[in-house]
Amino acid sequence: MNAELLSLSNAPWLYIGAMLVKILVVFGVTMGIVAYATWAERKVIGHMQTRLGPMLTGWHGLLQPIADGIKLFFKEDIIPSQASRVPFILAPMMILIPSLITIAVVPFGTDLVVNVGGKAYAIPLQITDLNIGILYILAMAGLGVYGITLAGWSSNSKYSLLGGVRASAQMISYELAAGLAIIAVFMLSETLSMREIVLQQSGSILDWYVWKQPLAFVLFLVTGTAEINRTPFDMPEAESELVSGFCTEYSSMKYALFFMAEYANMIVVAAIMATLFLGGWAGPTPWGPVNLLGKIFAFMFFLMWIRATFPRVRYDQLMKLGWKVLLPLALANILVTGIVVVLQQ
Amino acid sequence: MLDSYLPILVLIVIAVAFAVGSVIMSRLIGQKKPGEVKLAPYECGMPPVGSARERLSIKFYIIAMLFIVFDIEAVFLYPWAVMFKRLGLFGFVEMGVFIIILLIGYVYVWKKGALEWE
C-alpha cells in the first residue's frame, strides 16, 4: 500500500496534530539537551582535569542543571542605570530565539507511516522540509549577531562594548567562510533541502559527503566552532581580559538565556554538520533519531574536549585564520570541486 | 507552498513565549534591592571612568564592509551551486570569471593591509 505524504490539504487535523507533537518533542528534547549539556560540560572538563565536577546535587550532580535554573530564577534582575533599557532587555531574547527555531529544518528520521480511516499517510520526521533549508539556517544564524552586538552596545559598559564588537566581527568573518565552505556540498547534492541531502547519503557510510568533501568538512568544523564562540575561538567572552565580554552586565534569567543560546547553537551546528556531511539520521544504526542524537553528542563532546585542550587564540590570529586561510581555502575548494565535476561529465 | 512555513511560525511563537516568559518570571520572582553602586557599569570595582560609547578601531568597519562584499558573492554562489551540474562547463567558466574578479579584489584588500591586525 502506497502511503500518501501528509499535508495540510489531504488531512488538515492530522497534519496540525502531528505538527504540534513534532514541534513540542523537538523543542523539549532541545531544551533537555541544553540543560544537561551544561552538566556534561562541567563533568567532562572536570574529569579531564582530574577533578570530579558537580557531585552534591543528586547522584553525581545530576540535579545540578535544575538547581542552577531555580537559582537563576530567584536572582535579582539587574538593569544598569546607564544602559539603554529596551535593547538591553531584548538582546538576550534575540540571541536565543533564532538558535531555537533553526532546528526546524533538521530531519531526524524516516517517514512514519500511520493508518487513519483506511488511508495510509507518511509523516516526515522533520518539523518542516523547506526547499531552501540551508538558506533558512544561514539566515537564522545571521540573526544571532544582532543580539550579541546589541547586548554589548546597550549595556553601556566598556567590557561589554569591546566584547560585542569583537564578537560581531568574528561572527560575520566566520559566517562567510562557513557559508562558502558548504557550497561545495550543494554542487554535488543539487538541492538545498535538508531532507533530500540526507536521502542522498542514506545508502551506506561510503555515501556520506564527508568522503567526497573532506576539506569542506574540516573548514566547516573550524568555522562552526568559531561561529558559536567556543574555545579556542571564544574571544567575545575572553574572561581573562574582558570579564565576561558582551554579557558582563547581565544577571538572572537574561544571563541564562545567553547560556542556553550558546548550547542551543552547539546543537544546531552539530545537527547541520551531521546532516550535510555525516549522513544525518541515516546510518549507522537503523534508528533515525538515535543516529542523529549520537552524532550531535559526539560533536558536543568533541567541543568540550577541545575546550579542555587548547588555549584561546589571540584576536589578530583569529582574524588572520578566518580571512587569510579559511576564506581562500573555501574558494579553492569550490573551484577544485567544479573542475572535478566538469571533468567527470 | 507556504504550508511548509506554518510549522516555523508555530515554533517561533513557542520560542518567543519561552524567552519572554522566563525573563518576566524571573523579574516577578527575583528579589529587588537596587543600589546606586550596584546599578553602575562594572569596571573591576573602580568607579567608572568616562563613557563606554567611545570611538572604535576603524578595523571593525572595514571588516563589516568586506563581509558585505564577500557575503553577496556567497549569495550568488548558492543558486549557481544547486544548478551547477545542469549548467556544466558553461556554468563553471562563467562562475570562474566571477570568482577571479573577486579574487583580484581580495588580493588588493590583502596587499593594502586591510586584513592586518597587528
Short mmCIF file of C-alpha atoms in Angstrom, two decimals:
data_model
loop_
_atom_site.label_atom_id
_atom_site.label_comp_id
_atom_site.label_asym_id
_atom_site.label_seq_id
_atom_site.Cartn_x
_atom_site.Cartn_y
_atom_site.Cartn_z
CA MET A 1 0.00 0.00 0.00
CA ASN A 2 1.40 3.34 -1.01
CA ALA A 3 1.40 5.94 1.73
CA GLU A 4 0.39 9.47 0.82
CA LEU A 5 2.59 12.30 2.14
CA LEU A 6 0.67 14.03 4.90
CA SER A 7 -0.10 17.67 4.08
CA LEU A 8 -2.43 20.43 5.14
CA SER A 9 -4.72 19.71 2.16
CA ASN A 10 -5.28 15.93 2.45
CA ALA A 11 -5.80 15.61 6.22
CA PRO A 12 -5.72 19.02 7.92
CA TRP A 13 -6.41 17.94 11.52
CA LEU A 14 -3.99 15.05 11.44
CA TYR A 15 -1.39 17.40 9.92
CA ILE A 16 -1.84 20.03 12.62
CA GLY A 17 -1.79 17.41 15.38
CA ALA A 18 1.36 15.77 14.01
CA MET A 19 2.97 19.20 13.59
CA LEU A 20 2.29 20.20 17.20
CA VAL A 21 3.56 16.87 18.54
CA LYS A 22 6.75 17.12 16.46
CA ILE A 23 7.38 20.74 17.50
CA LEU A 24 6.84 20.02 21.18
CA VAL A 25 9.03 16.91 21.12
CA VAL A 26 11.88 18.66 19.26
CA PHE A 27 11.64 21.74 21.47
CA GLY A 28 11.54 19.63 24.62
CA VAL A 29 14.46 17.44 23.55
CA THR A 30 16.49 20.51 22.57
CA MET A 31 15.88 22.20 25.91
CA GLY A 32 16.64 18.94 27.71
CA ILE A 33 19.97 18.59 25.89
CA VAL A 34 20.73 22.27 26.57
CA ALA A 35 20.15 21.78 30.30
CA TYR A 36 22.17 18.59 30.53
CA ALA A 37 24.93 19.87 28.24
CA THR A 38 25.85 22.34 31.00
CA TRP A 39 26.13 19.41 33.41
CA ALA A 40 28.03 17.28 30.87
CA GLU A 41 30.45 20.09 30.11
CA ARG A 42 31.33 20.56 33.78
CA LYS A 43 31.65 16.81 34.25
CA VAL A 44 33.76 16.21 31.13
CA ILE A 45 36.11 19.11 31.79
CA GLY A 46 36.25 18.19 35.46
CA HIS A 47 37.35 14.64 34.72
CA MET A 48 39.84 15.82 32.08
CA GLN A 49 41.42 17.98 34.78
CA THR A 50 41.31 15.07 37.28
CA ARG A 51 38.51 16.69 39.26
CA LEU A 52 35.06 15.25 39.82
CA GLY A 53 32.88 18.16 38.70
CA PRO A 54 29.47 18.65 40.36
CA MET A 55 28.81 15.86 42.88
CA LEU A 56 26.47 17.21 45.58
CA THR A 57 23.07 17.77 43.93
CA GLY A 58 21.73 14.29 43.23
CA TRP A 59 23.68 11.22 42.07
CA HIS A 60 26.94 12.53 40.51
CA GLY A 61 25.41 16.01 40.39
CA LEU A 62 22.60 15.00 38.02
CA LEU A 63 20.20 17.56 39.51
CA GLN A 64 22.70 20.39 39.03
CA PRO A 65 21.01 21.93 35.91
CA ILE A 66 17.68 22.07 37.76
CA ALA A 67 19.30 23.65 40.81
CA ASP A 68 21.07 26.19 38.57
CA GLY A 69 17.82 27.02 36.80
CA ILE A 70 15.93 27.59 40.04
CA LYS A 71 18.80 29.66 41.43
CA LEU A 72 18.90 31.90 38.34
CA PHE A 73 15.13 32.45 38.55
CA PHE A 74 15.44 33.77 42.09
CA LYS A 75 18.40 36.05 41.37
CA GLU A 76 17.98 39.81 41.16
CA ASP A 77 17.42 41.05 37.62
CA ILE A 78 19.84 43.99 37.39
CA ILE A 79 19.46 46.57 34.64
CA PRO A 80 22.37 49.06 34.91
CA SER A 81 21.20 52.65 35.32
CA GLN A 82 23.15 53.83 32.26
CA ALA A 83 22.02 51.01 30.00
CA SER A 84 19.61 51.50 27.10
CA ARG A 85 16.72 49.60 28.61
CA VAL A 86 14.75 48.33 25.61
CA PRO A 87 17.67 46.86 23.62
CA PHE A 88 19.20 45.61 26.89
CA ILE A 89 16.08 43.55 27.62
CA LEU A 90 15.53 42.44 24.01
CA ALA A 91 19.12 41.37 23.26
CA PRO A 92 19.18 38.03 25.13
CA MET A 93 15.88 37.03 23.54
CA MET A 94 17.20 38.00 20.10
CA ILE A 95 20.07 35.57 20.61
CA LEU A 96 18.09 32.65 21.99
CA ILE A 97 15.07 32.71 19.65
CA PRO A 98 16.96 32.29 16.32
CA SER A 99 19.04 29.44 17.74
CA LEU A 100 15.90 27.63 18.93
CA ILE A 101 13.99 27.96 15.65
CA THR A 102 16.90 26.93 13.40
CA ILE A 103 16.39 23.32 14.41
CA ALA A 104 13.06 23.27 12.49
CA VAL A 105 14.55 22.09 9.20
CA VAL A 106 16.75 19.30 10.58
CA PRO A 107 15.33 15.88 9.63
CA PHE A 108 15.57 13.25 12.35
CA GLY A 109 14.21 10.02 10.91
CA THR A 110 12.48 8.14 8.08
CA ASP A 111 8.84 8.83 7.31
CA LEU A 112 6.45 7.45 9.90
CA VAL A 113 3.51 5.68 8.22
CA VAL A 114 0.18 5.85 10.05
CA ASN A 115 -3.22 4.43 9.10
CA VAL A 116 -6.17 6.75 9.62
CA GLY A 117 -9.65 5.91 8.29
CA GLY A 118 -8.34 3.24 5.90
CA LYS A 119 -5.80 5.58 4.30
CA ALA A 120 -2.06 5.48 4.92
CA TYR A 121 -0.25 8.75 5.49
CA ALA A 122 3.51 9.25 5.63
CA ILE A 123 4.58 11.73 8.30
CA PRO A 124 8.07 13.07 7.65
CA LEU A 125 10.14 13.15 10.85
CA GLN A 126 11.17 16.76 10.44
CA ILE A 127 9.31 19.84 11.64
CA THR A 128 9.22 21.22 8.12
CA ASP A 129 11.01 20.46 4.88
CA LEU A 130 11.86 23.78 3.23
CA ASN A 131 13.27 23.51 -0.27
CA ILE A 132 15.72 26.24 0.78
CA GLY A 133 16.51 24.59 4.14
CA ILE A 134 20.14 25.66 4.27
CA LEU A 135 19.39 29.27 3.35
CA TYR A 136 16.90 29.35 6.22
CA ILE A 137 19.58 28.07 8.61
CA LEU A 138 22.13 30.63 7.42
CA ALA A 139 19.56 33.42 7.69
CA MET A 140 18.67 32.48 11.26
CA ALA A 141 22.33 32.04 12.22
CA GLY A 142 22.96 35.53 10.85
CA LEU A 143 20.29 36.99 13.13
CA GLY A 144 22.24 35.90 16.22
CA VAL A 145 24.87 38.58 15.51
CA TYR A 146 22.33 41.36 16.12
CA GLY A 147 21.62 40.09 19.61
CA ILE A 148 25.29 39.96 20.62
CA THR A 149 26.08 43.39 19.15
CA LEU A 150 23.03 44.94 20.80
CA ALA A 151 23.84 43.28 24.13
CA GLY A 152 27.36 44.70 24.04
CA TRP A 153 26.29 48.18 23.00
CA SER A 154 23.21 48.62 25.17
CA SER A 155 24.99 47.63 28.41
CA ASN A 156 26.99 50.88 28.20
CA SER A 157 29.98 49.20 29.80
CA LYS A 158 33.44 49.17 28.26
CA TYR A 159 33.94 45.42 28.58
CA SER A 160 30.54 44.69 27.09
CA LEU A 161 31.11 47.02 24.17
CA LEU A 162 34.52 45.54 23.34
CA GLY A 163 33.15 42.01 23.68
CA GLY A 164 30.14 42.82 21.50
CA VAL A 165 32.18 44.46 18.73
CA ARG A 166 34.76 41.68 18.72
CA ALA A 167 32.03 39.06 18.66
CA SER A 168 30.22 40.64 15.74
CA ALA A 169 33.42 41.00 13.68
CA GLN A 170 34.35 37.39 14.46
CA MET A 171 30.91 36.01 13.69
CA ILE A 172 30.49 37.77 10.36
CA SER A 173 34.02 36.76 9.28
CA TYR A 174 33.47 33.10 10.08
CA GLU A 175 29.90 33.07 8.81
CA LEU A 176 31.34 33.99 5.44
CA ALA A 177 33.90 31.18 5.49
CA ALA A 178 31.28 28.70 6.77
CA GLY A 179 28.81 29.72 4.06
CA LEU A 180 31.46 29.33 1.34
CA ALA A 181 32.74 26.01 2.74
CA ILE A 182 29.38 24.23 2.46
CA ILE A 183 28.67 25.46 -1.09
CA ALA A 184 30.90 22.62 -2.36
CA VAL A 185 28.40 20.14 -0.87
CA PHE A 186 25.48 21.69 -2.77
CA MET A 187 27.43 21.47 -6.02
CA LEU A 188 27.26 17.69 -5.53
CA SER A 189 23.79 17.43 -3.99
CA GLU A 190 21.99 19.83 -6.40
CA THR A 191 19.50 20.71 -3.68
CA LEU A 192 19.29 22.88 -0.58
CA SER A 193 16.64 20.72 1.12
CA MET A 194 17.99 19.01 4.25
CA ARG A 195 15.68 16.02 3.67
CA GLU A 196 16.99 15.41 0.16
CA ILE A 197 20.61 15.76 1.27
CA VAL A 198 20.13 13.06 3.92
CA LEU A 199 18.34 10.75 1.47
CA GLN A 200 21.28 11.04 -0.95
CA GLN A 201 23.60 9.82 1.80
CA SER A 202 21.33 7.05 3.09
CA GLY A 203 22.83 4.20 1.03
CA SER A 204 25.83 3.32 3.14
CA ILE A 205 28.52 5.05 5.18
CA LEU A 206 30.53 5.44 1.97
CA ASP A 207 27.81 7.75 0.59
CA TRP A 208 28.44 10.34 3.29
CA TYR A 209 29.57 13.67 1.88
CA VAL A 210 32.49 13.79 4.31
CA TRP A 211 34.38 11.39 1.99
CA LYS A 212 33.72 13.46 -1.11
CA GLN A 213 34.27 16.82 0.60
CA PRO A 214 36.82 16.26 3.40
CA LEU A 215 38.22 19.79 3.14
CA ALA A 216 34.75 21.33 3.32
CA PHE A 217 34.08 19.21 6.41
CA VAL A 218 37.24 20.40 8.19
CA LEU A 219 36.55 24.02 7.18
CA PHE A 220 33.00 23.79 8.49
CA LEU A 221 34.22 22.17 11.71
CA VAL A 222 36.59 25.10 12.37
CA THR A 223 34.23 27.86 11.23
CA GLY A 224 31.33 26.26 13.09
CA THR A 225 33.33 26.27 16.31
CA ALA A 226 34.22 29.92 15.78
CA GLU A 227 30.67 30.83 14.77
CA ILE A 228 29.28 29.66 18.10
CA ASN A 229 32.12 31.34 20.03
CA ARG A 230 33.56 28.19 21.56
CA THR A 231 37.13 27.75 22.75
CA PRO A 232 39.70 28.24 21.18
CA PHE A 233 37.69 30.99 19.46
CA ASP A 234 35.82 32.32 22.50
CA MET A 235 37.23 35.83 22.06
CA PRO A 236 33.89 37.54 22.77
CA GLU A 237 33.97 36.21 26.32
CA ALA A 238 37.73 36.16 26.93
CA GLU A 239 37.28 36.28 30.70
CA SER A 240 40.98 36.96 31.29
CA GLU A 241 40.73 40.35 29.60
CA LEU A 242 37.06 41.27 29.16
CA VAL A 243 35.48 39.93 32.39
CA SER A 244 32.67 38.16 30.51
CA GLY A 245 32.52 40.06 27.23
CA PHE A 246 29.14 41.11 25.92
CA CYS A 247 27.20 39.58 28.82
CA THR A 248 29.20 41.24 31.63
CA GLU A 249 26.27 43.39 32.81
CA TYR A 250 23.64 40.66 32.58
CA SER A 251 22.24 38.75 35.53
CA SER A 252 19.43 36.36 36.43
CA MET A 253 17.40 34.73 33.62
CA LYS A 254 18.73 37.15 30.98
CA TYR A 255 22.20 35.76 31.62
CA ALA A 256 20.76 32.24 31.50
CA LEU A 257 19.29 32.97 28.05
CA PHE A 258 22.80 33.71 26.72
CA PHE A 259 23.97 30.43 28.14
CA MET A 260 21.07 28.49 26.69
CA ALA A 261 21.68 30.12 23.32
CA GLU A 262 25.32 29.01 23.40
CA TYR A 263 24.38 25.38 23.99
CA ALA A 264 21.44 25.52 21.57
CA ASN A 265 23.86 26.81 18.94
CA MET A 266 26.16 23.88 19.65
CA ILE A 267 23.25 21.52 18.96
CA VAL A 268 22.35 23.37 15.77
CA VAL A 269 25.88 23.35 14.36
CA ALA A 270 26.25 19.67 15.30
CA ALA A 271 22.94 18.86 13.57
CA ILE A 272 23.93 20.77 10.41
CA MET A 273 27.30 19.05 10.33
CA ALA A 274 25.72 15.63 10.84
CA THR A 275 23.12 16.30 8.12
CA LEU A 276 25.44 17.75 5.48
CA PHE A 277 28.50 15.57 5.95
CA LEU A 278 27.77 12.57 8.17
CA GLY A 279 24.54 11.18 6.75
CA GLY A 280 22.17 12.84 9.23
CA TRP A 281 19.75 10.28 10.68
CA ALA A 282 20.70 7.68 8.05
CA GLY A 283 23.18 5.12 9.34
CA PRO A 284 24.99 3.50 11.01
CA THR A 285 22.16 2.06 13.16
CA PRO A 286 18.60 1.54 11.83
CA TRP A 287 17.06 4.01 14.33
CA GLY A 288 16.98 7.51 12.82
CA PRO A 289 16.68 9.75 15.88
CA VAL A 290 19.31 7.64 17.72
CA ASN A 291 21.79 8.16 14.88
CA LEU A 292 21.25 11.90 14.78
CA LEU A 293 21.45 12.30 18.56
CA GLY A 294 24.57 10.13 18.66
CA LYS A 295 26.30 12.34 16.09
CA ILE A 296 25.19 15.50 17.92
CA PHE A 297 26.50 14.18 21.25
CA ALA A 298 29.78 13.12 19.66
CA PHE A 299 30.32 16.61 18.27
CA MET A 300 29.41 18.28 21.57
CA PHE A 301 31.86 16.02 23.38
CA PHE A 302 34.47 16.97 20.80
CA LEU A 303 33.88 20.67 21.52
CA MET A 304 34.26 20.09 25.28
CA TRP A 305 37.41 18.10 24.64
CA ILE A 306 38.83 20.98 22.57
CA ARG A 307 37.95 23.39 25.35
CA ALA A 308 39.91 21.30 27.84
CA THR A 309 42.87 21.03 25.46
CA PHE A 310 43.58 24.29 23.61
CA PRO A 311 44.28 27.78 24.92
CA ARG A 312 42.40 30.72 23.42
CA VAL A 313 43.84 32.20 20.22
CA ARG A 314 44.76 35.89 20.02
CA TYR A 315 42.35 38.21 18.21
CA ASP A 316 44.75 39.02 15.37
CA GLN A 317 45.44 35.29 14.90
CA LEU A 318 41.70 34.66 14.82
CA MET A 319 41.02 37.22 12.09
CA LYS A 320 44.10 36.11 10.18
CA LEU A 321 42.94 32.49 10.23
CA GLY A 322 39.44 33.45 9.08
CA TRP A 323 40.34 35.84 6.29
CA LYS A 324 43.73 34.64 5.08
CA VAL A 325 43.43 30.86 5.45
CA LEU A 326 39.84 29.63 5.64
CA LEU A 327 38.30 32.01 3.07
CA PRO A 328 40.82 31.25 0.26
CA LEU A 329 40.69 27.55 1.09
CA ALA A 330 36.89 27.55 0.82
CA LEU A 331 37.03 29.33 -2.56
CA ALA A 332 39.75 26.96 -3.81
CA ASN A 333 37.64 24.02 -2.70
CA ILE A 334 34.71 25.31 -4.77
CA LEU A 335 36.92 25.68 -7.85
CA VAL A 336 38.50 22.23 -7.42
CA THR A 337 35.08 20.63 -6.93
CA GLY A 338 33.89 22.44 -10.05
CA ILE A 339 36.82 21.19 -12.15
CA VAL A 340 36.35 17.59 -10.95
CA VAL A 341 32.59 17.62 -11.66
CA VAL A 342 33.08 19.12 -15.13
CA LEU A 343 35.79 16.57 -15.98
CA GLN A 344 33.52 13.71 -14.89
CA GLN A 345 30.71 14.79 -17.21
CA MET B 1 3.98 26.03 -0.87
CA LEU B 2 3.54 28.42 2.02
CA ASP B 3 2.20 25.47 4.05
CA SER B 4 5.73 24.45 4.90
CA TYR B 5 6.31 27.73 6.74
CA LEU B 6 3.36 27.23 9.10
CA PRO B 7 5.34 24.96 11.50
CA ILE B 8 8.11 27.57 11.64
CA LEU B 9 5.58 30.22 12.64
CA VAL B 10 4.32 27.94 15.44
CA LEU B 11 7.88 27.25 16.56
CA ILE B 12 8.67 30.99 16.59
CA VAL B 13 5.61 31.60 18.79
CA ILE B 14 6.75 28.89 21.22
CA ALA B 15 10.37 30.14 21.29
CA VAL B 16 9.27 33.77 21.84
CA ALA B 17 6.85 32.71 24.57
CA PHE B 18 9.61 30.74 26.29
CA ALA B 19 12.16 33.58 26.13
CA VAL B 20 9.76 36.36 27.13
CA GLY B 21 8.07 34.17 29.74
CA SER B 22 11.28 33.23 31.52
CA VAL B 23 12.50 36.84 31.65
CA ILE B 24 9.15 38.06 33.02
CA MET B 25 9.01 35.20 35.54
CA SER B 26 12.47 35.98 36.90
CA ARG B 27 11.53 39.66 37.04
CA LEU B 28 8.50 38.76 39.18
CA ILE B 29 10.13 36.12 41.40
CA GLY B 30 13.61 37.60 41.84
CA GLN B 31 14.43 39.93 44.68
CA LYS B 32 14.81 43.66 44.06
CA LYS B 33 17.33 45.58 46.12
CA PRO B 34 18.70 48.17 43.71
CA GLY B 35 21.52 50.45 44.82
CA GLU B 36 23.43 53.22 43.13
CA VAL B 37 26.69 51.28 43.14
CA LYS B 38 25.05 48.04 42.10
CA LEU B 39 23.47 49.66 39.05
CA ALA B 40 26.73 51.27 37.91
CA PRO B 41 28.53 49.65 34.95
CA TYR B 42 31.13 47.10 36.04
CA GLU B 43 34.73 48.28 35.95
CA CYS B 44 36.71 45.98 38.25
CA GLY B 45 35.34 47.63 41.39
CA MET B 46 36.57 51.11 40.46
CA PRO B 47 34.15 54.00 39.88
CA PRO B 48 33.51 54.01 36.10
CA VAL B 49 35.70 56.46 34.18
CA GLY B 50 34.13 58.31 31.24
CA SER B 51 31.54 56.90 28.88
CA ALA B 52 31.56 53.46 27.30
CA ARG B 53 30.34 54.87 23.98
CA GLU B 54 33.87 55.53 22.81
CA ARG B 55 35.16 55.54 19.26
CA LEU B 56 36.17 52.13 17.94
CA SER B 57 39.03 50.96 15.77
CA ILE B 58 38.37 51.52 12.07
CA LYS B 59 39.32 47.85 11.51
CA PHE B 60 35.89 46.69 12.59
CA TYR B 61 34.16 48.86 9.99
CA ILE B 62 36.47 47.58 7.25
CA ILE B 63 35.67 44.01 8.27
CA ALA B 64 31.96 44.83 8.08
CA MET B 65 32.35 46.23 4.55
CA LEU B 66 34.43 43.28 3.36
CA PHE B 67 31.84 40.96 4.85
CA ILE B 68 29.09 42.55 2.77
CA VAL B 69 31.11 42.25 -0.45
CA PHE B 70 32.03 38.60 0.08
CA ASP B 71 28.68 37.60 1.52
CA ILE B 72 26.93 38.87 -1.59
CA GLU B 73 29.36 36.70 -3.55
CA ALA B 74 28.25 33.74 -1.45
CA VAL B 75 24.60 34.62 -2.12
CA PHE B 76 25.29 34.41 -5.87
CA LEU B 77 27.16 31.14 -5.45
CA TYR B 78 24.25 29.30 -3.78
CA PRO B 79 21.82 29.21 -6.74
CA TRP B 80 24.75 28.53 -9.04
CA ALA B 81 25.93 25.58 -6.91
CA VAL B 82 22.45 23.99 -6.98
CA MET B 83 22.22 24.28 -10.78
CA PHE B 84 25.91 23.55 -11.36
CA LYS B 85 25.68 20.00 -12.75
CA ARG B 86 22.99 21.05 -15.23
CA LEU B 87 24.97 24.10 -16.38
CA GLY B 88 28.13 22.06 -16.98
CA LEU B 89 31.26 23.65 -18.45
CA PHE B 90 29.45 26.88 -19.41
CA GLY B 91 28.36 27.48 -15.82
CA PHE B 92 31.81 26.68 -14.49
CA VAL B 93 33.58 29.17 -16.78
CA GLU B 94 31.00 31.89 -16.07
CA MET B 95 31.38 31.49 -12.31
CA GLY B 96 35.15 31.12 -12.67
CA VAL B 97 35.31 34.59 -14.24
CA PHE B 98 33.16 35.97 -11.40
CA ILE B 99 35.32 34.36 -8.70
CA ILE B 100 38.56 35.56 -10.36
CA ILE B 101 37.29 39.17 -10.42
CA LEU B 102 36.54 38.84 -6.71
CA LEU B 103 39.92 37.24 -6.07
CA ILE B 104 41.62 40.26 -7.64
CA GLY B 105 39.71 42.44 -5.19
CA TYR B 106 40.67 40.08 -2.39
CA VAL B 107 44.38 40.28 -3.26
CA TYR B 108 44.09 44.09 -3.44
CA VAL B 109 42.49 44.19 0.02
CA TRP B 110 45.22 41.92 1.38
CA LYS B 111 48.06 44.00 -0.18
CA LYS B 112 46.52 47.22 1.14
CA GLY B 113 46.75 45.75 4.63
CA ALA B 114 43.02 45.72 5.42
CA LEU B 115 43.36 42.23 6.86
CA GLU B 116 46.26 43.10 9.19
CA TRP B 117 45.52 43.34 12.90
CA GLU B 118 48.97 43.92 14.40
#
